[in-house]
N, CA, C and O atoms as a MOPAC input file, in Angstrom:
PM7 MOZYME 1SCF
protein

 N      0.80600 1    -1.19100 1     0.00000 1
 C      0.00000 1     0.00000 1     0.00000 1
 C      0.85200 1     1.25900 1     0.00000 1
 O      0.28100 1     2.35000 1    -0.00300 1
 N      2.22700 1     1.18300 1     0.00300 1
 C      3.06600 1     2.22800 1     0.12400 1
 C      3.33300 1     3.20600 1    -1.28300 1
 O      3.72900 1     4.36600 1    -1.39200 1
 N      3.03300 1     2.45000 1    -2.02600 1
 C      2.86500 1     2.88700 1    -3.96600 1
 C      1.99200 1     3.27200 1    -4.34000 1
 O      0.82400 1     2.93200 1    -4.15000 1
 N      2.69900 1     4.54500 1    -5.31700 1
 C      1.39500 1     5.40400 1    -5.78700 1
 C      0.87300 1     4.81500 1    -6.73200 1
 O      1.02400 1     3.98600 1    -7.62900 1
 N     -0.09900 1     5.83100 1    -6.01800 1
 C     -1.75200 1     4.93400 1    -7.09200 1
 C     -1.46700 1     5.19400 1    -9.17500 1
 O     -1.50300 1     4.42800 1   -10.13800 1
 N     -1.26300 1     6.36000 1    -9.03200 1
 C     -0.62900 1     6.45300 1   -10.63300 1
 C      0.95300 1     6.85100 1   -10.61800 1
 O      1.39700 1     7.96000 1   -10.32000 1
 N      1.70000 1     5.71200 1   -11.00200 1
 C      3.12100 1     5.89400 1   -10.37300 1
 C      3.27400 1     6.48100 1   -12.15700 1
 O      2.42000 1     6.23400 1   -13.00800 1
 N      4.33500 1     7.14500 1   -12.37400 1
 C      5.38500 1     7.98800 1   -13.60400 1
 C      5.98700 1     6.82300 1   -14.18900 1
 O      6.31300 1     5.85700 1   -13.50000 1
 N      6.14700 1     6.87400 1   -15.41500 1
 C      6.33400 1     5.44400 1   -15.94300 1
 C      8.27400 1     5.74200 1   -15.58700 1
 O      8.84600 1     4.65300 1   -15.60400 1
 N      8.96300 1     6.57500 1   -15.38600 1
 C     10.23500 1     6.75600 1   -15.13500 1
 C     10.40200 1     6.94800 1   -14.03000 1
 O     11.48000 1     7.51700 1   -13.85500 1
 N      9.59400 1     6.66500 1   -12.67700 1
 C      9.94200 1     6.44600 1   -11.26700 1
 C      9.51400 1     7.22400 1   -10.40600 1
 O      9.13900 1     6.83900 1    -9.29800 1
 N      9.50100 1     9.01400 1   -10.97200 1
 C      9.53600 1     9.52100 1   -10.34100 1
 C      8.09300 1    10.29400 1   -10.17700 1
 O      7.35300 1    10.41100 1   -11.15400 1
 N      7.75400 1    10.79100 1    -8.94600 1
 C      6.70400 1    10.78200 1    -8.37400 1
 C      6.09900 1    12.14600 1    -8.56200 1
 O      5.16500 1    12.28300 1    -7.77100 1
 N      6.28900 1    13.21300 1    -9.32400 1
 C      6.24300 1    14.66300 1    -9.77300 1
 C      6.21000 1    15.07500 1   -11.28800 1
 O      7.20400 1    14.76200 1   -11.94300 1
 N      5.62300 1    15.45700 1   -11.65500 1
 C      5.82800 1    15.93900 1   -13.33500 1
 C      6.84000 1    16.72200 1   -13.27100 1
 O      7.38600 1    16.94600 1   -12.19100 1
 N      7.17800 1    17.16400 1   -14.19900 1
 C      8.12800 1    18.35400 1   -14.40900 1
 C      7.49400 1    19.56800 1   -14.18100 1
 O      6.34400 1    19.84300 1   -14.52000 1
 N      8.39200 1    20.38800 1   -13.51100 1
 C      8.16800 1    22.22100 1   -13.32700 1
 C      7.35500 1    22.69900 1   -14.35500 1
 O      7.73000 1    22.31900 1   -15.46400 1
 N      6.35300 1    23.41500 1   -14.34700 1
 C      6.17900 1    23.94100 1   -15.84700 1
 C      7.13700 1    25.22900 1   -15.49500 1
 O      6.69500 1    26.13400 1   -16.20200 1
 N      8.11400 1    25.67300 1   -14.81900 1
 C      9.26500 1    26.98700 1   -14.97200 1
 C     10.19600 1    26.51200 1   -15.66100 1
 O     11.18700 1    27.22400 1   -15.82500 1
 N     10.15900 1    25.24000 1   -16.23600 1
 C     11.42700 1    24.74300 1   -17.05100 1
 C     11.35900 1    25.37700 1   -18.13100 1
 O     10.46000 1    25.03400 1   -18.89800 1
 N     12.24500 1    26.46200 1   -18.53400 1
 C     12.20400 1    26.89500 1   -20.16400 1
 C     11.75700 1    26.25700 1   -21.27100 1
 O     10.82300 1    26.84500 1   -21.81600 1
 N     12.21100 1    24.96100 1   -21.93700 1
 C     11.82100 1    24.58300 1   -22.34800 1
 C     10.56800 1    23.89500 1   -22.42900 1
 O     10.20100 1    23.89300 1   -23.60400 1
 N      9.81100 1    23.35000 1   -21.72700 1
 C      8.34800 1    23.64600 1   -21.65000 1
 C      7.62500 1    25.20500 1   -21.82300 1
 O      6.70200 1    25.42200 1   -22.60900 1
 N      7.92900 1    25.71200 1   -21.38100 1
 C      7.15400 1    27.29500 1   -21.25200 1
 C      7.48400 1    27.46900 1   -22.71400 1
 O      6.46200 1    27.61300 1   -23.38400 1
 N      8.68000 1    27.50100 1   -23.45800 1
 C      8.84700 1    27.89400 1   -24.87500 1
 C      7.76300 1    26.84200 1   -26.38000 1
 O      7.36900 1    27.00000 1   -27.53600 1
 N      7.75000 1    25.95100 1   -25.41000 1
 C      7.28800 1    24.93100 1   -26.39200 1
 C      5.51100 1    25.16300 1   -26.09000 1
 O      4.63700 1    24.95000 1   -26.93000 1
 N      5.32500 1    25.56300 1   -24.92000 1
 C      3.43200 1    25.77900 1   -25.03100 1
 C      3.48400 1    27.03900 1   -25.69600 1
 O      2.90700 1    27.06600 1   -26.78300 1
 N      4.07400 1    28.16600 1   -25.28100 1
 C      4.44100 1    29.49200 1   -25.95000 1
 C      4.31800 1    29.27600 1   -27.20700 1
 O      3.26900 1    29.75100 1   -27.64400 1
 N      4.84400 1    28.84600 1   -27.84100 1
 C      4.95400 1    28.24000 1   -29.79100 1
 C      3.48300 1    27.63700 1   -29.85900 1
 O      2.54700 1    28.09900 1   -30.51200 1
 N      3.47700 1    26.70400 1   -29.18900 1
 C      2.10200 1    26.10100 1   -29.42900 1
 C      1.13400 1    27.06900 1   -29.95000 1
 O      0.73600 1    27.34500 1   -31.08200 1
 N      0.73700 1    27.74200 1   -28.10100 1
 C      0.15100 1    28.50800 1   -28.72500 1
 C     -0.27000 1    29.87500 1   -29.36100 1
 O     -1.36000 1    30.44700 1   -29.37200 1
 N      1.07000 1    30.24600 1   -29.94100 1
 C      1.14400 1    30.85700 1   -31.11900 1
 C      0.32000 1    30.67300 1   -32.29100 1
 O     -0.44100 1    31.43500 1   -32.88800 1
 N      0.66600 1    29.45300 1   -32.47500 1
 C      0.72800 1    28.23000 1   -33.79400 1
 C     -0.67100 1    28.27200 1   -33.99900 1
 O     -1.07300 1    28.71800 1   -35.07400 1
 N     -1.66100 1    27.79700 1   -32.96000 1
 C     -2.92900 1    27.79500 1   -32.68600 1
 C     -3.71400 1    28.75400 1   -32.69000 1
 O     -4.92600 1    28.57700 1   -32.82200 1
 N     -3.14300 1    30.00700 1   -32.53900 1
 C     -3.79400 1    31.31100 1   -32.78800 1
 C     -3.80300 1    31.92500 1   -34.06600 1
 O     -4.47100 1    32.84500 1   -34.53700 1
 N     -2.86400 1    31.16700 1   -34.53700 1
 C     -2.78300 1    31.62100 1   -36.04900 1
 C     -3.78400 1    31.10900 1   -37.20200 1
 O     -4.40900 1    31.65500 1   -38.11200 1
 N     -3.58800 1    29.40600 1   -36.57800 1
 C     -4.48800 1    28.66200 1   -37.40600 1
 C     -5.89800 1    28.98500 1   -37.37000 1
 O     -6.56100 1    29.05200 1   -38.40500 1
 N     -6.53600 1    29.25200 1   -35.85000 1
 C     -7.78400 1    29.62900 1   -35.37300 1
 C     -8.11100 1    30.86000 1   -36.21900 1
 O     -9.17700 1    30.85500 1   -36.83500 1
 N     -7.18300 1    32.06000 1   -36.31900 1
 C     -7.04900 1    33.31200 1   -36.92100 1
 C     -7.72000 1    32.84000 1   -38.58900 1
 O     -8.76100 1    33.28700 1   -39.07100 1
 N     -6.81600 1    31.86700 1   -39.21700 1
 C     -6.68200 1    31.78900 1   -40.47800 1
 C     -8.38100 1    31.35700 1   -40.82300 1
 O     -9.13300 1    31.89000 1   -41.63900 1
 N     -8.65300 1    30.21400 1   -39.89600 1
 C    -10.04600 1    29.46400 1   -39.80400 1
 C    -11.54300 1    30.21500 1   -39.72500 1
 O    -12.65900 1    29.97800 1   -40.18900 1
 N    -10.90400 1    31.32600 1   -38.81800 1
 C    -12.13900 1    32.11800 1   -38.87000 1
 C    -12.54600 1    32.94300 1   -39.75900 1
 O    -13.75600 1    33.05700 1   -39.95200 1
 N    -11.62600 1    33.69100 1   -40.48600 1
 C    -11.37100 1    34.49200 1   -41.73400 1
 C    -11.90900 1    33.52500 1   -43.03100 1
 O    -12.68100 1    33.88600 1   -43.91900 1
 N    -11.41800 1    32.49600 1   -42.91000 1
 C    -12.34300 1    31.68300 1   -43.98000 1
 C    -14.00200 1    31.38200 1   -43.72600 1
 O    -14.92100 1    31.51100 1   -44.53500 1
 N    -14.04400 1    30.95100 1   -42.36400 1
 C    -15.53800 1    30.85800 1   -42.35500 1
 C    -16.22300 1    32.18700 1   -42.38100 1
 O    -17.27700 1    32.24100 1   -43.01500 1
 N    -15.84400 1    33.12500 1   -41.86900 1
 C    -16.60800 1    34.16200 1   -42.62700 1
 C    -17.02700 1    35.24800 1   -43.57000 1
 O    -17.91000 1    36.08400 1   -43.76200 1
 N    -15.18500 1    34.46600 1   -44.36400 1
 C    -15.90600 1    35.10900 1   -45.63000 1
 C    -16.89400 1    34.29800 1   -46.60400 1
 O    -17.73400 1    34.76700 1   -47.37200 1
 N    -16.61200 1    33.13400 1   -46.39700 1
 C    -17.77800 1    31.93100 1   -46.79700 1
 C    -19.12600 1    32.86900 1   -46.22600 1
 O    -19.92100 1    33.46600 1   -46.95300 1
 N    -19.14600 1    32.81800 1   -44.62500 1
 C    -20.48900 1    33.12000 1   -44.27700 1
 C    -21.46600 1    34.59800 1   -45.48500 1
 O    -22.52600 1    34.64200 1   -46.11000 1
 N    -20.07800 1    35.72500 1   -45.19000 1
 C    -20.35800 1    36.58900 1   -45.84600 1
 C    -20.62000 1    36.30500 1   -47.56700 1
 O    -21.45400 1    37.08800 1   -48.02200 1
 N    -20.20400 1    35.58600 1   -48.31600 1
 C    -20.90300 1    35.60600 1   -49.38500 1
 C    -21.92700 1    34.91700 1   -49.28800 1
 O    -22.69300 1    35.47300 1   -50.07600 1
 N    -22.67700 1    33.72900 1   -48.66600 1
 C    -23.49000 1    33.32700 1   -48.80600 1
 C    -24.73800 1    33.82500 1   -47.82100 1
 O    -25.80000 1    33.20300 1   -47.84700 1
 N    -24.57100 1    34.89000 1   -47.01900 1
 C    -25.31800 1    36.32500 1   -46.98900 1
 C    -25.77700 1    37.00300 1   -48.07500 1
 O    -26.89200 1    37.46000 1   -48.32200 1
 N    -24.52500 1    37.00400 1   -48.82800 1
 C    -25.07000 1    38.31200 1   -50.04800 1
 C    -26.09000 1    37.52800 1   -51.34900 1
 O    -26.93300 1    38.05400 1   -52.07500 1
 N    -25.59800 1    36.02300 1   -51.28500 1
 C    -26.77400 1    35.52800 1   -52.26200 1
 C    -28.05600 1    35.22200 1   -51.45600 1
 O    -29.08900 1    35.69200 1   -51.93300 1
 N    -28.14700 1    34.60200 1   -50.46000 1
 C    -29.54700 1    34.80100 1   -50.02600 1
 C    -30.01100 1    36.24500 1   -50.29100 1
 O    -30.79100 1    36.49600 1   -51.21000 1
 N    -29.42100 1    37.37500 1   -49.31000 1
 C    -30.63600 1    38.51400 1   -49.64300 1
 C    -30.71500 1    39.49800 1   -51.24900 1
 O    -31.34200 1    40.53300 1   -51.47500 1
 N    -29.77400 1    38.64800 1   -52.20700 1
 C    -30.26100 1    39.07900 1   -53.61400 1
 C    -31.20900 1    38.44900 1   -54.13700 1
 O    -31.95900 1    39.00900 1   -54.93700 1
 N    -31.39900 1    36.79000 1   -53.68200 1
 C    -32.83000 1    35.86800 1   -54.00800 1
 C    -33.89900 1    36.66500 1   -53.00000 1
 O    -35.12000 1    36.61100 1   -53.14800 1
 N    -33.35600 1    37.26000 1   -52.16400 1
 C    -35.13800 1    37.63900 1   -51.38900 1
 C    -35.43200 1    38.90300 1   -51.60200 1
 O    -36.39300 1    39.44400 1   -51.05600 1
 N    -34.48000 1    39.61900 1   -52.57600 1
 C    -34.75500 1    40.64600 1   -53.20300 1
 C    -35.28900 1    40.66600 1   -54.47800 1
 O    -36.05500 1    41.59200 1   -54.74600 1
 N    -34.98600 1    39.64100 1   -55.51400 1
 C    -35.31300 1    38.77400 1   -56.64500 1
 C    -37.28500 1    38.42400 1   -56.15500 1
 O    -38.19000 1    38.98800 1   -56.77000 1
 N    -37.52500 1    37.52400 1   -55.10300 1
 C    -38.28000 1    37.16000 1   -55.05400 1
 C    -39.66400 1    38.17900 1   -54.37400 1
 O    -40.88000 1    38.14200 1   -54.56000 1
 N    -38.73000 1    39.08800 1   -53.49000 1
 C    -40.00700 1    39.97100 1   -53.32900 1
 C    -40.91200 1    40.81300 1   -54.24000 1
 O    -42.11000 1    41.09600 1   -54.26900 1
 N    -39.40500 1    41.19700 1   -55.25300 1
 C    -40.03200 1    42.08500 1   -56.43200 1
 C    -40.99600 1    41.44400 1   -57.69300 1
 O    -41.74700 1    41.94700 1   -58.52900 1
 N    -40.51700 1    39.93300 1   -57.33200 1
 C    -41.68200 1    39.27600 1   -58.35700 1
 C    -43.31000 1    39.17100 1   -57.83200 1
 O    -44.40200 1    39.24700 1   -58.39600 1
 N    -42.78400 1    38.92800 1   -56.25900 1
 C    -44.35500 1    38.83400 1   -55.69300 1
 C    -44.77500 1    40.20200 1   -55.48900 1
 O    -45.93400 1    40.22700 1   -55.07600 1
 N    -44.25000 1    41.37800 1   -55.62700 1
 C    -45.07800 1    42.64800 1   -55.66700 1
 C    -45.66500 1    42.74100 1   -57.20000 1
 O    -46.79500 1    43.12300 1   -57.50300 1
 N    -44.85800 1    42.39800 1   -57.89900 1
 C    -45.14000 1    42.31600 1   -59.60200 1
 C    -46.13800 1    41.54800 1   -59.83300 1
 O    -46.73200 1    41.94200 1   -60.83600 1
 N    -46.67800 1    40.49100 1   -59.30500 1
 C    -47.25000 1    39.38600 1   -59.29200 1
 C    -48.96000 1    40.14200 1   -58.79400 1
 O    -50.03200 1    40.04400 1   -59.39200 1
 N    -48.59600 1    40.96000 1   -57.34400 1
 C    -49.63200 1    41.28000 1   -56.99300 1
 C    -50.36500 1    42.28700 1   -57.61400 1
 O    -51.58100 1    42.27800 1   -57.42500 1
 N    -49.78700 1    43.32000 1   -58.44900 1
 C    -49.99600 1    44.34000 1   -59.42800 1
 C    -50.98500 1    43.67300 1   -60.46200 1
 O    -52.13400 1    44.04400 1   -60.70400 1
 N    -50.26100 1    42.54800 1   -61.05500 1
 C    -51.09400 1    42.20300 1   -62.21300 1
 C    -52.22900 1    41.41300 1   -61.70800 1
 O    -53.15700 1    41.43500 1   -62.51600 1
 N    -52.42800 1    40.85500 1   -60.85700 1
 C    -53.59800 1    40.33800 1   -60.25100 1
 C    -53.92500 1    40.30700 1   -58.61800 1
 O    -53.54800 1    39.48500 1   -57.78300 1
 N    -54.58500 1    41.24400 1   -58.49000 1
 C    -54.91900 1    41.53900 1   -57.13900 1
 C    -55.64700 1    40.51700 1   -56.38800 1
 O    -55.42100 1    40.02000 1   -55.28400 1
 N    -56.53700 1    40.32800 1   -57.21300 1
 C    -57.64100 1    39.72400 1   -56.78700 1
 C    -57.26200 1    37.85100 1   -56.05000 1
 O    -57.54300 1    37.22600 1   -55.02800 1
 N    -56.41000 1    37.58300 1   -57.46100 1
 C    -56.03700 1    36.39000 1   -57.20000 1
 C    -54.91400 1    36.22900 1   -55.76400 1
 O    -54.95600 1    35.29600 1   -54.96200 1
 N    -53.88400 1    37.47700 1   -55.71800 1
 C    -53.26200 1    37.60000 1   -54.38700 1
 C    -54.39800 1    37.72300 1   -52.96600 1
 O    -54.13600 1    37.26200 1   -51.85500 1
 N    -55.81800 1    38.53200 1   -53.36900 1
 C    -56.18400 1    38.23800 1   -51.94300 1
 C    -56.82700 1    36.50500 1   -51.69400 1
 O    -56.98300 1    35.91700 1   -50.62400 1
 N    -57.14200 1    35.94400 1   -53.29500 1
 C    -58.28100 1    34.50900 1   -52.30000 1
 C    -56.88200 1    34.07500 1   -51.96700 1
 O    -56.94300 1    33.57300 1   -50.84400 1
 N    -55.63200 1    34.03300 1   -52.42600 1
 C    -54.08700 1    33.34700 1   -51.84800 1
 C    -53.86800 1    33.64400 1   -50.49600 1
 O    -53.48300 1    32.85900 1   -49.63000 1
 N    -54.11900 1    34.74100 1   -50.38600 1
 C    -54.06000 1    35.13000 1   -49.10900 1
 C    -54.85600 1    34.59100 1   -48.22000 1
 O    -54.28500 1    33.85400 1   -47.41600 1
 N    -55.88700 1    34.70400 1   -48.11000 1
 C    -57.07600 1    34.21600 1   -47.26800 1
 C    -57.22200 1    32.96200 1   -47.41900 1
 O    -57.69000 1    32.36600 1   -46.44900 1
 N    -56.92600 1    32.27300 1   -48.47900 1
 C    -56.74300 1    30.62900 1   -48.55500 1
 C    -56.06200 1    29.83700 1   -47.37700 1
 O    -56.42400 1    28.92200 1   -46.63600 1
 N    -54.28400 1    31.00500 1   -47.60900 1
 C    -53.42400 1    30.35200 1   -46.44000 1
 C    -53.48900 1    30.66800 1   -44.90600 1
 O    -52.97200 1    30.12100 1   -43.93200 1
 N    -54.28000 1    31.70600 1   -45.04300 1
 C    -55.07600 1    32.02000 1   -43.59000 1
 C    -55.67500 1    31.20100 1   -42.81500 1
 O    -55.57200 1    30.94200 1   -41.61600 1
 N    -56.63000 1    30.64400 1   -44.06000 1
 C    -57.72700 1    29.88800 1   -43.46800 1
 C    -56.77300 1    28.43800 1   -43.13000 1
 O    -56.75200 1    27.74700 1   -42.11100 1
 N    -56.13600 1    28.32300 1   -44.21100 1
 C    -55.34900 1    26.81600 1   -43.78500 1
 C    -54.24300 1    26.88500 1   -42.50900 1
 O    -53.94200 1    25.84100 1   -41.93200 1
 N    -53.55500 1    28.39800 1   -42.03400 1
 C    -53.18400 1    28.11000 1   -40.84700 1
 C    -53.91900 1    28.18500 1   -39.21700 1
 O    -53.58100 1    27.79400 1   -38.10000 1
 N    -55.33800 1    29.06200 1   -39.91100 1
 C    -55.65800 1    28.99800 1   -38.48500 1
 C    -56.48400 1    27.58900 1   -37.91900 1
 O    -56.81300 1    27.41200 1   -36.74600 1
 N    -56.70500 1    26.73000 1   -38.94900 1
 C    -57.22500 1    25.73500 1   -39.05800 1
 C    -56.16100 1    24.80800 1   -38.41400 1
 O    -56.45900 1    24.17200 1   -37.40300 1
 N    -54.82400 1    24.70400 1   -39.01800 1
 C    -53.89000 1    24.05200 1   -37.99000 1
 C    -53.86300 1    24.19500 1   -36.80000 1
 O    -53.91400 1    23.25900 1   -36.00300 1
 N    -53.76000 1    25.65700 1   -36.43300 1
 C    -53.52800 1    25.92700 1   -35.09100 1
 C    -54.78200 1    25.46600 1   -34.65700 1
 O    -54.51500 1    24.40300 1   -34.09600 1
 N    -55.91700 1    25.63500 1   -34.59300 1
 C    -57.23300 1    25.20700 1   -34.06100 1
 C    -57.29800 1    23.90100 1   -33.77200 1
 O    -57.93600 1    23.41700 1   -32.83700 1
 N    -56.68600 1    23.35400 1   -34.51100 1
 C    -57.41600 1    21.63400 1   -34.56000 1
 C    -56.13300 1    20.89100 1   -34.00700 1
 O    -55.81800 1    19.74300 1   -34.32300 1
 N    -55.42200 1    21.73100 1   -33.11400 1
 C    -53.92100 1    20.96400 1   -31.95600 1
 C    -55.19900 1    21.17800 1   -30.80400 1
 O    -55.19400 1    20.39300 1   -29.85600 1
 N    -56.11000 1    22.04900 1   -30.85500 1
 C    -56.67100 1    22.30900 1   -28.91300 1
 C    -57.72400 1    21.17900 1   -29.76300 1
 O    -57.74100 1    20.87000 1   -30.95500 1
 N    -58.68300 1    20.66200 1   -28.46100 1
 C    -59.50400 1    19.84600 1   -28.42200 1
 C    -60.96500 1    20.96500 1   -28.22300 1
 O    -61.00500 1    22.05800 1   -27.65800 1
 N    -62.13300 1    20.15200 1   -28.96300 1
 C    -63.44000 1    20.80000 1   -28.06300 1
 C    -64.02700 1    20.12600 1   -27.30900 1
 O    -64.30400 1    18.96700 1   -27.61700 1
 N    -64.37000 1    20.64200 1   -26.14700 1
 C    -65.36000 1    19.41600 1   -24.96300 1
 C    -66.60200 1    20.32900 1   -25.25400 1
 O    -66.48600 1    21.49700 1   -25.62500 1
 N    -67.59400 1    19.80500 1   -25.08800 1
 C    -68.84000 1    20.28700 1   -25.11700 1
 C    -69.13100 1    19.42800 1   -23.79400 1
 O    -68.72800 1    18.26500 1   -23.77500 1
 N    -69.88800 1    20.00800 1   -22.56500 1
 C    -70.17800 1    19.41500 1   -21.32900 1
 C    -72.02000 1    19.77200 1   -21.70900 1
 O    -72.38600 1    20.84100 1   -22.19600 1
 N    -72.75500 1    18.87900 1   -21.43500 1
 C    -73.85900 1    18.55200 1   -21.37200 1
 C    -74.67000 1    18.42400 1   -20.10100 1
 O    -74.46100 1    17.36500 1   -19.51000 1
 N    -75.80300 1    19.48100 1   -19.36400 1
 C    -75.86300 1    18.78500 1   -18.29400 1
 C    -77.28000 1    17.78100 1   -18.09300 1
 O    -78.35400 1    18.01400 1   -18.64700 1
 N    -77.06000 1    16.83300 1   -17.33900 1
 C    -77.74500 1    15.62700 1   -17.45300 1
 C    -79.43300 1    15.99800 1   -16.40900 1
 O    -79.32800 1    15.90000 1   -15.18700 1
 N    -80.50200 1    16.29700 1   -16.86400 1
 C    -81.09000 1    16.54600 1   -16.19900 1
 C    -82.04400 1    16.07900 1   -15.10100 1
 O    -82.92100 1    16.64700 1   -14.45000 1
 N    -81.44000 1    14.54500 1   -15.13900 1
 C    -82.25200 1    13.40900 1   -14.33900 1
 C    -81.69000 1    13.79700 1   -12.79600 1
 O    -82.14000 1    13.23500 1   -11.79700 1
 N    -80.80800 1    14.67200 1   -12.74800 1
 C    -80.10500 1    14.62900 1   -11.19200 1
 C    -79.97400 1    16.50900 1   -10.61200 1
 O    -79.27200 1    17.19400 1    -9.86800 1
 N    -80.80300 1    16.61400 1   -11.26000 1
 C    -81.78900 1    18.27700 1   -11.14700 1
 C    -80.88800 1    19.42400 1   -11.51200 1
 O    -81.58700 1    20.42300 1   -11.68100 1
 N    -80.01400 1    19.59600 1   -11.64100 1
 C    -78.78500 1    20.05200 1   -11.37200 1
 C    -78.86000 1    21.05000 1   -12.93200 1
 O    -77.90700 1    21.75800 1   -13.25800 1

């Protein structure tokens, strides 16, 4: 029972200093190294992000001006569209609640 529980595979019972220069120089580099790459990584993902910003809101600029164009030449047909999908969402939402209808029974006077 006198032996440590996680003994150092070279005997000794202590890690090394992290004040040893060479450690401190070698996490130092590390992470350098890592800040750079992280640096480089992020600059790519957002210039990715940033162009594929700029094509979405040219399609929803594309697409609004067709559906204002759309509504110009036929009004009429934009409102039953409208009121169509009205009716079909409030109909979803409606028909998640339940209806109870309570009845009262008049054999018990009440």
């Amino acid at each position: 029972m006198s032996e440590p529980l996680n003994p150092q595979p070279n005997g000794a019972d202590t890690a090394p200093a992290e004040g040893e220069p060479h450690v401190r120089e070698a996490m130092t580099s590390f992470m350098r190294e890592a800040r750079v790459a992280l640096g480089d990584l992020t600059e790519d993902l957002l210039a990715k992000a940033r162009l594929g910003y700029g094509m979405v809101r040219s399609q929803a600029k594309e697409r609004s001006q067709q559906t204002v164009e759309m509504v110009r030449e036929k009004p009429y047909a934009a409102l039953g569209a409208a009121v169509g999908i009205g009716f079909l969402v409030s109909h979803l939402f409606s028909a998640s609640r339940t209806h109870v209808i309570y009845l009262r029974d008049g054999r018990h006077g009440l």
